[in-house]
Coordinates of C-alpha atoms in Angstrom, one line a residue:
Chain L
M1 CA -34.2 70.8 252.6
T2 CA -35.5 67.3 252.9
K3 CA -33.0 64.5 253.4
V4 CA -34.1 61.0 252.6
L5 CA -32.3 57.8 253.3
M6 CA -31.8 56.1 250.0
S7 CA -29.5 53.9 248.0
G8 CA -27.1 55.2 245.3
N9 CA -29.1 53.4 242.7
D10 CA -32.4 55.0 243.8
A11 CA -30.6 58.3 243.8
V12 CA -29.8 57.8 240.1
V13 CA -33.5 57.4 239.4
E14 CA -34.3 60.6 241.4
G15 CA -31.6 62.5 239.5
A16 CA -32.8 61.4 236.2
I17 CA -36.4 62.2 236.9
R18 CA -35.4 65.7 238.1
A19 CA -33.3 66.2 235.0
G20 CA -36.5 65.5 232.9
V21 CA -35.5 62.2 231.4
D22 CA -38.1 61.5 228.7
C23 CA -37.1 57.9 227.8
Y24 CA -35.5 55.1 229.7
F25 CA -34.5 51.8 228.1
G26 CA -32.6 49.1 230.0
Y27 CA -31.9 45.4 230.6
P28 CA -31.6 43.8 234.0
I29 CA -28.2 43.2 235.5
T30 CA -26.9 43.1 239.0
P31 CA -25.9 45.3 240.9
Q32 CA -28.0 48.0 239.1
N33 CA -31.5 46.4 239.2
E34 CA -32.9 48.9 241.6
I35 CA -32.5 51.5 238.8
I36 CA -34.5 49.7 236.1
A37 CA -37.2 48.9 238.6
G38 CA -37.2 52.4 240.0
M39 CA -37.5 53.9 236.5
A40 CA -40.4 51.6 235.7
A41 CA -42.2 52.7 238.9
R42 CA -41.5 56.4 238.4
L43 CA -41.7 57.0 234.6
L44 CA -44.8 55.1 233.6
P45 CA -47.2 57.0 236.0
L46 CA -45.6 60.2 234.6
G47 CA -46.6 59.1 231.1
R48 CA -42.9 59.1 230.0
V49 CA -41.3 56.2 228.1
F50 CA -40.0 53.2 230.0
L51 CA -39.2 50.0 228.1
Q52 CA -37.3 46.8 229.2
S53 CA -35.3 45.8 226.1
E54 CA -34.3 42.4 224.9
S55 CA -30.6 43.1 225.4
E56 CA -28.1 45.9 226.1
L57 CA -27.5 46.1 222.4
A58 CA -31.1 46.9 221.9
A59 CA -31.3 49.2 224.9
I60 CA -28.6 51.5 223.7
S61 CA -30.0 51.5 220.2
M62 CA -33.4 52.5 221.6
V63 CA -31.6 55.3 223.4
H64 CA -30.1 56.2 220.1
G65 CA -33.6 56.4 218.5
A66 CA -35.0 58.5 221.3
A67 CA -32.0 60.8 221.3
A68 CA -32.2 61.2 217.5
A69 CA -35.8 62.3 218.0
G70 CA -34.5 65.0 220.3
K71 CA -35.6 63.6 223.6
R72 CA -33.6 63.1 226.9
A73 CA -32.8 59.5 226.9
M74 CA -30.8 57.2 229.1
T75 CA -29.9 53.7 230.0
T76 CA -28.1 52.0 232.9
S77 CA -26.2 48.8 233.3
S78 CA -23.3 47.1 234.9
S79 CA -19.9 46.1 233.5
P80 CA -20.7 43.2 231.2
G81 CA -23.8 44.9 230.0
V82 CA -21.9 48.1 229.3
S83 CA -19.5 46.1 227.2
L84 CA -22.4 45.2 225.0
M85 CA -23.4 48.8 224.8
Q86 CA -20.1 49.9 223.4
E87 CA -21.4 49.4 219.8
G88 CA -24.2 51.9 220.4
I89 CA -22.1 54.3 222.4
S90 CA -19.7 54.6 219.4
Y91 CA -22.6 55.2 217.1
L92 CA -24.0 57.9 219.5
A93 CA -20.6 59.6 219.6
G94 CA -20.3 59.4 215.8
S95 CA -23.8 60.7 215.2
R96 CA -23.3 63.4 217.8
L97 CA -26.3 62.4 219.9
P98 CA -26.7 63.2 223.6
A99 CA -27.4 60.4 226.0
V100 CA -26.7 59.3 229.5
I101 CA -25.3 55.9 230.4
V102 CA -24.8 54.9 234.1
N103 CA -22.4 52.1 234.8
I104 CA -22.7 50.5 238.2
Q105 CA -19.4 48.6 237.9
R106 CA -18.9 45.0 239.1
G107 CA -16.0 42.6 239.1
G108 CA -14.5 41.4 235.8
P109 CA -13.2 40.5 233.3
G110 CA -16.0 38.5 231.7
L111 CA -18.8 37.5 234.0
G112 CA -16.5 38.2 237.0
N113 CA -18.7 38.6 239.9
I114 CA -21.3 41.1 241.3
A115 CA -18.9 42.7 243.8
P116 CA -18.0 46.3 243.4
A117 CA -14.9 47.1 241.3
Q118 CA -13.5 49.8 239.1
G119 CA -12.2 47.7 236.2
D120 CA -14.0 49.6 233.5
Y121 CA -11.9 52.8 233.8
F122 CA -10.1 52.3 230.5
Q123 CA -13.4 51.3 228.7
A124 CA -15.1 54.5 230.0
T125 CA -12.3 57.0 229.6
R126 CA -10.8 55.8 226.3
G127 CA -14.0 55.8 224.2
G128 CA -14.7 52.1 224.7
G129 CA -16.2 51.4 221.3
N130 CA -14.6 51.5 217.8
G131 CA -13.2 54.7 216.4
D132 CA -11.8 57.9 217.6
Y133 CA -13.9 59.5 220.4
R134 CA -14.2 60.1 224.1
T135 CA -17.1 60.5 226.4
I136 CA -17.3 62.6 229.5
V137 CA -17.1 60.4 232.6
L138 CA -18.4 61.5 235.9
A139 CA -17.4 59.6 239.0
P140 CA -19.7 60.0 242.0
D141 CA -18.5 59.1 245.5
S142 CA -21.8 59.2 247.4
A143 CA -25.5 58.6 246.9
Q144 CA -25.9 62.4 246.8
E145 CA -23.5 62.6 243.9
M146 CA -25.3 59.7 242.2
L147 CA -28.3 62.0 242.1
D148 CA -26.4 65.2 241.3
F149 CA -24.2 63.8 238.6
T150 CA -27.0 61.9 236.9
F151 CA -28.8 65.2 236.7
Q152 CA -25.8 67.1 235.4
A153 CA -24.9 64.4 232.9
F154 CA -28.0 65.3 230.9
D155 CA -27.0 68.9 230.6
L156 CA -23.4 68.0 229.6
A157 CA -24.7 65.5 227.0
D158 CA -27.0 68.1 225.5
Q159 CA -24.4 70.9 225.6
Y160 CA -21.7 68.9 223.8
R161 CA -24.0 66.6 221.8
S162 CA -22.2 63.6 223.2
P163 CA -22.9 60.5 225.3
V164 CA -22.0 61.0 229.0
I165 CA -21.1 58.2 231.3
V166 CA -21.7 58.2 235.1
L167 CA -19.1 55.6 236.3
S168 CA -20.1 54.3 239.7
D169 CA -19.9 50.9 241.3
G170 CA -21.9 48.3 243.2
R171 CA -20.8 49.6 246.6
L172 CA -22.1 53.2 245.9
G173 CA -25.1 51.8 244.2
Q174 CA -26.2 49.6 247.0
M175 CA -25.2 51.7 249.9
M176 CA -27.8 53.8 251.6
E177 CA -27.1 57.4 252.7
P178 CA -29.0 60.5 253.5
V179 CA -29.7 62.3 250.2
E180 CA -30.9 65.8 249.8
L181 CA -33.7 65.7 247.2
R182 CA -32.6 68.7 245.2
D183 CA -32.0 70.0 241.7
P184 CA -28.3 70.5 241.5
P185 CA -27.0 73.6 239.6
A186 CA -28.3 73.2 236.0
R187 CA -27.1 74.6 232.7
K188 CA -29.2 76.4 230.2
R189 CA -31.4 73.9 228.3
V190 CA -30.1 73.9 224.7
K191 CA -32.3 73.6 221.7
K192 CA -32.0 70.6 219.4
P193 CA -32.6 71.9 215.9
W194 CA -31.0 68.8 214.4
A195 CA -33.6 66.4 215.9
L196 CA -35.6 64.1 213.7
T197 CA -39.1 65.4 213.8
G198 CA -40.2 64.9 210.2
A199 CA -39.0 67.1 207.3
K200 CA -41.7 69.7 207.6
D201 CA -40.7 73.2 206.2
R202 CA -37.1 72.1 206.0
D203 CA -34.8 69.7 204.2
A204 CA -34.7 66.1 205.4
F205 CA -32.1 65.3 208.0
F206 CA -29.9 62.2 208.2
V207 CA -28.6 61.6 211.7
C208 CA -25.6 59.4 211.2
S209 CA -22.0 58.6 211.9
L210 CA -21.6 57.4 208.2
R211 CA -19.3 59.6 206.1
L212 CA -18.2 57.5 203.1
P213 CA -16.0 60.0 201.3
V214 CA -12.6 60.3 203.0
P215 CA -12.5 64.1 203.2
E216 CA -16.0 64.1 204.8
L217 CA -15.1 61.6 207.6
A218 CA -11.7 63.3 208.1
E219 CA -13.6 66.6 208.6
H220 CA -16.2 65.0 210.9
N221 CA -13.3 63.6 213.1
R222 CA -11.8 67.1 213.2
V223 CA -15.1 68.5 214.4
L224 CA -15.4 65.8 217.0
D225 CA -11.8 66.5 218.1
K226 CA -12.5 70.1 218.5
V227 CA -15.4 69.3 220.8
F228 CA -13.2 66.9 222.8
R229 CA -10.5 69.6 223.2
E230 CA -13.1 72.1 224.4
I231 CA -14.4 69.6 226.9
E232 CA -10.8 69.0 228.1
R233 CA -10.4 72.8 228.6
R234 CA -13.7 73.5 230.3
E235 CA -14.9 70.4 232.1
P236 CA -12.2 68.8 234.3
R237 CA -13.4 68.5 237.9
A238 CA -11.7 67.3 241.0
E239 CA -12.0 67.7 244.8
A240 CA -8.9 68.7 246.7
Y241 CA -9.1 67.7 250.3
R242 CA -6.5 69.0 252.8
T243 CA -3.9 69.1 250.0
D244 CA -2.6 72.7 250.6
D245 CA 0.4 71.7 252.8
A246 CA 0.2 67.9 252.2
R247 CA 3.5 66.0 252.0
L248 CA 1.6 62.9 251.0
V249 CA -1.3 63.0 248.6
F250 CA -3.7 60.1 248.0
T251 CA -5.6 60.0 244.8
G252 CA -8.6 57.7 244.0
Y253 CA -12.1 58.1 242.6
G254 CA -15.5 56.9 243.7
A255 CA -15.5 54.5 246.6
C256 CA -11.7 54.7 246.9
A257 CA -11.9 58.4 247.6
R258 CA -14.1 57.8 250.6
L259 CA -11.6 55.5 252.1
C260 CA -8.7 57.9 251.4
R261 CA -10.6 60.8 252.9
E262 CA -11.0 58.9 256.2
A263 CA -7.3 57.9 256.1
V264 CA -6.3 61.5 255.6
D265 CA -8.3 62.7 258.6
L266 CA -6.7 60.0 260.8
L267 CA -3.2 60.8 259.6
R268 CA -3.9 64.5 260.2
D269 CA -5.0 63.6 263.8
E270 CA -1.5 62.2 264.2
G271 CA 0.0 65.5 263.0
L272 CA 1.0 63.9 259.6
K273 CA 0.4 66.1 256.5
A274 CA -1.8 63.9 254.2
G275 CA -4.3 65.0 251.6
L276 CA -6.6 63.7 248.9
L277 CA -7.1 64.7 245.3
R278 CA -10.3 63.1 244.1
P279 CA -10.9 63.2 240.3
I280 CA -14.6 63.8 239.7
T281 CA -14.3 63.8 235.9
L282 CA -12.2 60.8 234.8
W283 CA -12.3 62.1 231.3
P284 CA -11.3 64.8 231.0
F285 CA -8.8 63.8 233.6
P286 CA -8.1 66.8 236.0
H287 CA -4.4 66.9 235.2
K288 CA -3.9 70.5 236.3
K289 CA -5.8 70.1 239.5
L290 CA -3.8 67.0 240.4
L291 CA -0.5 68.9 239.8
A292 CA -1.7 71.8 241.9
S293 CA -2.4 69.5 244.8
L294 CA 1.3 68.3 244.7
K295 CA 3.0 71.6 245.6
K296 CA 4.4 70.3 248.8
A297 CA 4.0 66.6 248.2
K298 CA 6.9 64.1 248.4
T299 CA 4.8 61.1 247.5
L300 CA 1.6 60.4 245.6
V301 CA -0.4 57.3 246.4
V302 CA -2.8 56.0 243.6
I303 CA -5.5 53.7 244.8
E304 CA -8.0 52.0 242.6
L305 CA -10.2 48.9 242.6
S306 CA -8.4 47.8 239.4
Y307 CA -4.8 47.1 238.4
G308 CA -3.3 50.3 237.3
Q309 CA -5.8 51.9 234.9
M310 CA -6.2 55.4 236.4
L311 CA -2.5 55.1 237.3
D312 CA -1.8 55.7 233.6
D313 CA -3.6 59.1 233.6
V314 CA -1.9 60.0 236.9
R315 CA 1.5 59.3 235.4
L316 CA 0.7 61.4 232.4
A317 CA -0.3 64.2 234.6
V318 CA 2.6 64.0 237.0
E319 CA 5.3 63.4 234.4
G320 CA 7.8 62.1 237.0
R321 CA 7.6 65.1 239.3
V322 CA 6.9 63.0 242.4
P323 CA 7.4 59.3 243.2
I324 CA 4.2 57.3 242.8
E325 CA 3.1 54.4 245.1
F326 CA 0.3 52.3 243.6
L327 CA -2.3 50.1 245.4
G328 CA -4.6 48.1 243.2
Y329 CA -7.4 45.7 244.2
A330 CA -9.9 43.7 242.2
G331 CA -12.7 41.1 242.4
G332 CA -14.5 43.1 245.1
E333 CA -11.6 43.5 247.4
A334 CA -10.7 47.0 248.7
P335 CA -8.2 48.3 251.2
S336 CA -9.1 48.9 254.8
I337 CA -8.7 52.4 256.2
K338 CA -6.2 51.0 258.7
E339 CA -4.0 49.7 255.9
L340 CA -4.1 53.1 254.2
V341 CA -3.2 54.9 257.4
A342 CA -0.3 52.5 258.1
L343 CA 1.0 53.1 254.5
G344 CA 0.6 56.8 254.9
R345 CA 2.5 56.8 258.2
K346 CA 5.3 54.7 256.7
L347 CA 5.7 56.9 253.6
L348 CA 5.5 60.2 255.5
K349 CA 8.1 59.0 258.1
K350 CA 10.3 57.7 255.3
S351 CA 10.2 61.1 253.4
S352 CA 11.0 63.0 256.6
R353 CA 13.9 60.7 257.5
K354 CA 15.3 61.3 254.0
K355 CA 15.0 65.0 254.6
A356 CA 16.8 64.7 257.9
S357 CA 19.6 62.6 256.6
K358 CA 20.1 65.0 253.6
G359 CA 20.4 67.8 256.2
K360 CA 23.1 66.1 258.1
R361 CA 25.3 65.5 255.1
R362 CA 25.2 69.1 254.3
Chain F
M1 CA -55.3 63.0 164.0
I2 CA -52.5 63.3 166.5
A3 CA -53.2 61.6 169.9
T4 CA -52.7 63.9 172.8
E5 CA -49.8 63.0 175.1
K6 CA -50.8 61.0 178.0
K7 CA -48.5 61.0 181.0
V8 CA -48.2 57.4 182.2
F9 CA -45.5 57.8 184.9
T10 CA -44.4 60.5 187.2
R11 CA -41.5 60.2 189.7
S12 CA -42.8 60.5 193.2
P13 CA -41.7 63.7 194.8
V14 CA -40.7 61.6 197.8
L15 CA -37.9 60.2 195.7
T16 CA -34.9 62.4 195.1
P17 CA -33.9 62.9 191.4
K18 CA -30.6 61.0 191.8
I19 CA -29.1 58.1 190.0
T20 CA -28.8 55.3 192.5
H21 CA -25.5 53.4 193.1
Y22 CA -27.3 50.0 192.8
C23 CA -26.1 47.5 190.3
P24 CA -28.1 47.0 187.1
G25 CA -31.0 44.8 187.7
C26 CA -31.0 45.2 191.5
G27 CA -34.4 45.2 193.2
H28 CA -33.6 48.1 195.7
G29 CA -34.4 50.8 193.1
V30 CA -38.0 49.4 192.5
V31 CA -38.6 48.9 196.3
H32 CA -37.4 52.4 197.0
R33 CA -39.9 53.7 194.5
L34 CA -42.7 51.7 196.0
V35 CA -41.8 52.9 199.5
A36 CA -41.7 56.5 198.3
E37 CA -45.1 56.1 196.5
A38 CA -46.7 54.6 199.6
I39 CA -45.4 57.6 201.7
E40 CA -46.9 59.9 199.0
H41 CA -50.1 57.9 199.0
Y42 CA -50.7 58.8 202.7
G43 CA -49.2 62.3 202.4
I44 CA -46.9 61.6 205.4
R45 CA -43.6 62.6 204.0
E46 CA -43.3 65.5 206.6
R47 CA -43.8 63.2 209.5
T48 CA -41.9 60.1 208.4
V49 CA -38.6 58.9 209.9
C50 CA -36.9 56.0 208.1
V51 CA -34.2 54.0 209.8
A52 CA -31.5 53.0 207.4
P53 CA -29.8 49.6 207.6
V54 CA -26.2 48.5 207.1
G55 CA -25.7 46.8 203.8
C56 CA -26.3 47.9 200.1
S57 CA -29.2 50.1 201.0
V58 CA -27.2 52.0 203.7
L59 CA -27.4 54.9 201.2
I60 CA -31.2 55.0 201.1
Y61 CA -31.0 58.4 202.7
K62 CA -29.8 59.8 199.3
Y63 CA -32.9 58.5 197.5
I64 CA -35.9 58.8 199.7
D65 CA -36.5 62.4 200.8
V66 CA -37.5 61.9 204.4
D67 CA -35.8 62.3 207.8
M68 CA -33.5 59.4 208.4
S69 CA -31.6 57.8 211.2
E70 CA -28.7 55.4 211.0
A71 CA -28.6 52.2 213.0
A72 CA -25.9 49.8 213.8
H73 CA -26.0 46.6 211.8
G74 CA -29.2 44.8 212.7
R75 CA -30.4 47.3 215.3
A76 CA -32.8 49.2 213.1
P77 CA -35.9 47.9 214.9
A78 CA -34.5 49.0 218.2
V79 CA -33.6 52.5 216.9
A80 CA -37.1 52.7 215.3
T81 CA -38.6 51.6 218.7
G82 CA -36.8 54.5 220.4
I83 CA -37.9 57.0 217.8
K84 CA -41.6 55.8 217.8
R85 CA -41.8 55.7 221.6
A86 CA -40.2 59.1 221.9
R87 CA -42.5 60.7 219.2
P88 CA -45.6 58.5 218.6
N89 CA -47.0 61.0 216.1
L90 CA -44.1 60.2 213.6
F91 CA -44.5 57.5 211.0
V92 CA -41.5 55.3 211.7
M93 CA -40.2 52.6 209.3
T94 CA -37.1 50.5 208.9
Y95 CA -35.6 49.4 205.6
Q96 CA -33.5 46.3 206.1
G97 CA -31.8 43.6 204.1
D98 CA -31.6 39.9 204.9
G99 CA -28.2 40.0 206.7
D100 CA -29.3 43.0 208.7
L101 CA -32.7 41.7 209.7
A102 CA -32.4 37.9 209.8
A103 CA -28.8 37.3 211.0
I104 CA -27.2 40.0 213.2
G105 CA -30.5 41.7 214.0
T106 CA -32.6 38.6 214.7
A107 CA -33.2 39.5 218.3
E108 CA -34.2 43.0 217.5
I109 CA -36.8 42.1 214.8
I110 CA -38.3 39.3 216.9
H111 CA -38.8 41.4 219.9
A112 CA -40.0 44.5 218.0
A113 CA -42.6 42.2 216.4
N114 CA -43.5 40.5 219.6
R115 CA -44.1 43.8 221.3
G116 CA -46.4 44.8 218.5
E117 CA -44.2 47.9 218.1
N118 CA -46.1 50.3 216.0
I119 CA -43.5 50.5 213.2
S120 CA -43.4 49.3 209.6
V121 CA -40.6 47.1 208.3
I122 CA -39.5 46.8 204.7
F123 CA -37.5 43.6 204.5
V124 CA -35.6 43.1 201.2
N125 CA -34.6 39.5 200.8
N126 CA -32.1 38.8 198.0
A127 CA -30.6 35.7 199.7
V128 CA -27.1 37.0 199.7
Y129 CA -24.8 39.7 201.3
G130 CA -24.3 42.3 198.6
M131 CA -22.3 45.1 200.2
T132 CA -19.6 42.8 201.5
G133 CA -19.2 40.9 198.3
G134 CA -21.5 37.9 198.0
Q135 CA -21.3 35.9 201.2
M136 CA -24.0 33.5 202.5
A137 CA -27.0 35.3 204.0
P138 CA -29.3 33.8 206.6
T139 CA -31.8 33.5 203.7
T140 CA -29.4 31.9 201.2
I141 CA -31.2 28.9 199.7
L142 CA -29.9 25.4 200.1
G143 CA -27.5 24.6 197.2
Q144 CA -26.9 28.3 196.5
K145 CA -23.3 29.1 195.9
T146 CA -21.8 32.2 197.6
T147 CA -18.2 33.1 198.5
T148 CA -18.6 31.5 201.9
T149 CA -20.6 28.5 200.6
P150 CA -18.4 27.7 197.6
T151 CA -20.0 24.3 197.0
G152 CA -23.5 25.5 197.8
R153 CA -25.3 26.0 201.1
S154 CA -25.8 22.6 202.8
A155 CA -26.7 21.0 206.1
N156 CA -23.4 22.4 207.4
E157 CA -25.0 25.9 207.5
G158 CA -28.5 24.8 208.0
P159 CA -31.5 25.7 205.9
P160 CA -32.5 29.4 205.3
I161 CA -34.5 31.3 207.9
K162 CA -38.1 32.0 206.9
V163 CA -38.8 35.3 208.5
C164 CA -42.5 35.7 207.6
E165 CA -43.3 32.2 208.8
M166 CA -41.4 32.7 212.0
L167 CA -42.9 36.2 212.9
S168 CA -46.4 35.2 212.0
T169 CA -46.5 32.7 214.9
M170 CA -46.6 35.7 217.2
D171 CA -49.8 37.2 218.6
A172 CA -48.9 40.9 218.3
P173 CA -48.0 41.7 214.7
S174 CA -50.8 43.2 212.6
Y175 CA -49.7 42.4 209.1
I176 CA -47.0 40.2 207.6
A177 CA -46.7 39.5 203.9
R178 CA -44.2 38.3 201.4
V179 CA -44.2 39.7 197.9
T180 CA -41.7 40.1 195.0
V181 CA -40.9 42.6 192.3
D182 CA -40.1 40.3 189.4
K183 CA -43.0 41.3 187.1
P184 CA -45.1 44.4 186.7
A185 CA -48.1 42.6 188.2
A186 CA -46.0 41.5 191.2
V187 CA -44.7 45.1 191.6
R188 CA -48.2 46.4 191.8
K189 CA -49.1 43.7 194.4
A190 CA -46.0 44.6 196.4
K191 CA -47.1 48.3 196.4
R192 CA -50.5 47.3 197.7
A193 CA -48.8 45.2 200.5
I194 CA -46.6 48.2 201.4
I195 CA -49.6 50.5 201.5
T196 CA -51.5 48.1 203.7
A197 CA -48.5 47.7 206.0
F198 CA -48.1 51.5 206.4
G199 CA -51.8 51.9 206.9
R200 CA -51.6 49.6 210.0
Q201 CA -49.2 51.9 211.7
L202 CA -51.2 55.0 210.8
D203 CA -54.3 53.2 212.3
N204 CA -52.2 52.4 215.4
K205 CA -52.6 48.7 214.8
G206 CA -49.0 47.8 215.5
F207 CA -46.2 46.0 213.9
S208 CA -46.2 45.3 210.1
L209 CA -43.6 43.8 207.9
V210 CA -43.4 43.3 204.1
E211 CA -40.7 40.9 202.9
I212 CA -39.8 41.6 199.3
L213 CA -38.0 38.9 197.3
S214 CA -35.5 40.9 195.2
P215 CA -32.9 40.0 192.6
C216 CA -29.2 40.4 193.1
P217 CA -27.8 39.7 189.6
T218 CA -24.2 40.6 190.7
Y219 CA -23.9 38.0 193.5
W220 CA -26.3 35.5 191.9
R221 CA -23.8 35.7 189.0
L222 CA -26.5 36.1 186.5
P223 CA -27.5 38.7 183.9
P224 CA -30.4 40.9 185.2
V225 CA -33.1 39.3 183.0
K226 CA -32.1 35.8 184.1
A227 CA -31.8 36.9 187.7
V228 CA -35.4 38.3 187.7
K229 CA -36.6 34.9 186.3
R230 CA -34.8 33.0 189.0
I231 CA -37.2 34.5 191.6
E232 CA -40.1 32.5 190.1
E233 CA -38.1 29.5 189.1
W234 CA -36.2 29.1 192.3
M235 CA -36.7 31.5 195.2
V236 CA -40.5 31.3 195.7
H237 CA -40.2 27.6 196.3
T238 CA -38.3 28.3 199.5
F239 CA -40.1 31.5 200.2
P240 CA -43.7 31.2 199.1
L241 CA -45.5 34.5 198.5
G242 CA -48.6 35.5 200.3
V243 CA -50.1 37.2 203.4
Y244 CA -48.9 35.4 206.4
K245 CA -50.7 37.3 209.0
D246 CA -53.5 39.8 208.7
K247 CA -55.2 40.6 212.0
E248 CA -57.7 43.0 210.5
A249 CA -58.8 40.4 207.9
A250 CA -59.1 37.9 210.7
N251 CA -61.1 40.3 212.9
A252 CA -63.4 41.0 209.9
D253 CA -63.9 37.3 209.4
N254 CA -64.7 36.7 213.0
K255 CA -67.3 39.5 212.9
Q256 CA -69.0 38.0 209.9
S257 CA -69.2 34.4 211.3

């Protein structure tokens, strides 16, 4: 199959087109501008809908309208823009509307900078807007996965009638890599009998999050919760890399996972048993898969380009079974592979020394 | 001789037979009826989608029997844009109050108008926030007392925003008019304006907006009859009635001359 050298941002465009996106609405922000430009270039000649909105608030509301009309709709942005979209994401979740939101994360808080970061983990995985809801969060670690996950996000959104977030960062968005132009495994296209198409031969529909009477909103939240529990059962995804006999397991998502994978290989070259567990879905967090990767582990190293956000989910999964080392970075900084290897070496030697001294005492 | 019964009024089938939650003397009920009658006039009920606002008329979906979408406060023109672009064959309208359209949703209405978005906007201006309990609206008149302007709106808050005047400076909109519903004749005029506005969308002429000055007896602290009178005595001086923009009439004039 053809491989093309392309940036992660361009791969998002390719994935969306292949998924049959009908409508794109967006507002410029760095470092995701290649996506909005790419969408304009690709969608307009196809006769599909592209519109640059007046703000991210408007963009997500336009997505809301197109989604309510039963179309495949998406928007993309970067951290401060995605903050503005939280209003609309909450309404999408409350109205049970499918939509895809791609966040090419940058440094924060506030305006921060345009360097790659992972500071929006909590915002993405905890709902982000007001009210009680979650959104599926897919975390690609390559340009290929930017294509694949954007494609798959549409199927997930339709299946669960929920907004789905692809959480990437400026490094993956800007980096160029060979990408196979393919349709990744697709799910069955679901029908949308709830869509607003005009009340012809049926009762009028009201697509809304509004439920004024207490029992109605309580019931609505129970229905949503049921969907979220189902997603938690069915959708956790993770990649386990050389973890079968690993004494030391790294865990990190997105760009961090790439660094860890290299560090694991270098440590293995030295005969040291290191592995990587890479969460692919950040919500639902792959608790079971993380635990399964720790069978032989003496230490778990959590690495993120933020200060202890994914760490919370890791702690909830591990429940104190193994000691956790944490490395956090921000503002565009990231660890070097050399640093990770040195840390891995130190931790692995420490744990083997402990074992040796325990043996002597016996 | 007994005169045969003559039916002078029939409820539009586009209106549901429900008692509204609106306060006595509120203008929303009349405006709802006019919207329903305009939809009936064109026979477009089965392809209409209305975007409901946040405010007193958030419950419009109970009263007008068409497909409806919710929008976050102020975002109705953006949601309507999404629906219309996704399905251009639908008739798409928003129904918004003054807080929704002229305060929190200012950006959305200006840009929808400026794009000439092929949607129709019903803008009900009663110069006060009703749902939240009588606070200052962007259209509250200078001197008008509200819970947040206890001594009357002043230079501290700035003068009210005049939406029709503002939007009619743009090139794209097809039809912009301000009407009221304070007398039977005015109600008939309002209905004609709404029918004109809806017609523009059906003819693919682009954006149209009808602003309706409407009484809010509860938060004007007046009995309904006095509130209705206040529109002529007081409100129209700040918000003069009339057609602010009519591209078709302008085109016709140009052709004649």
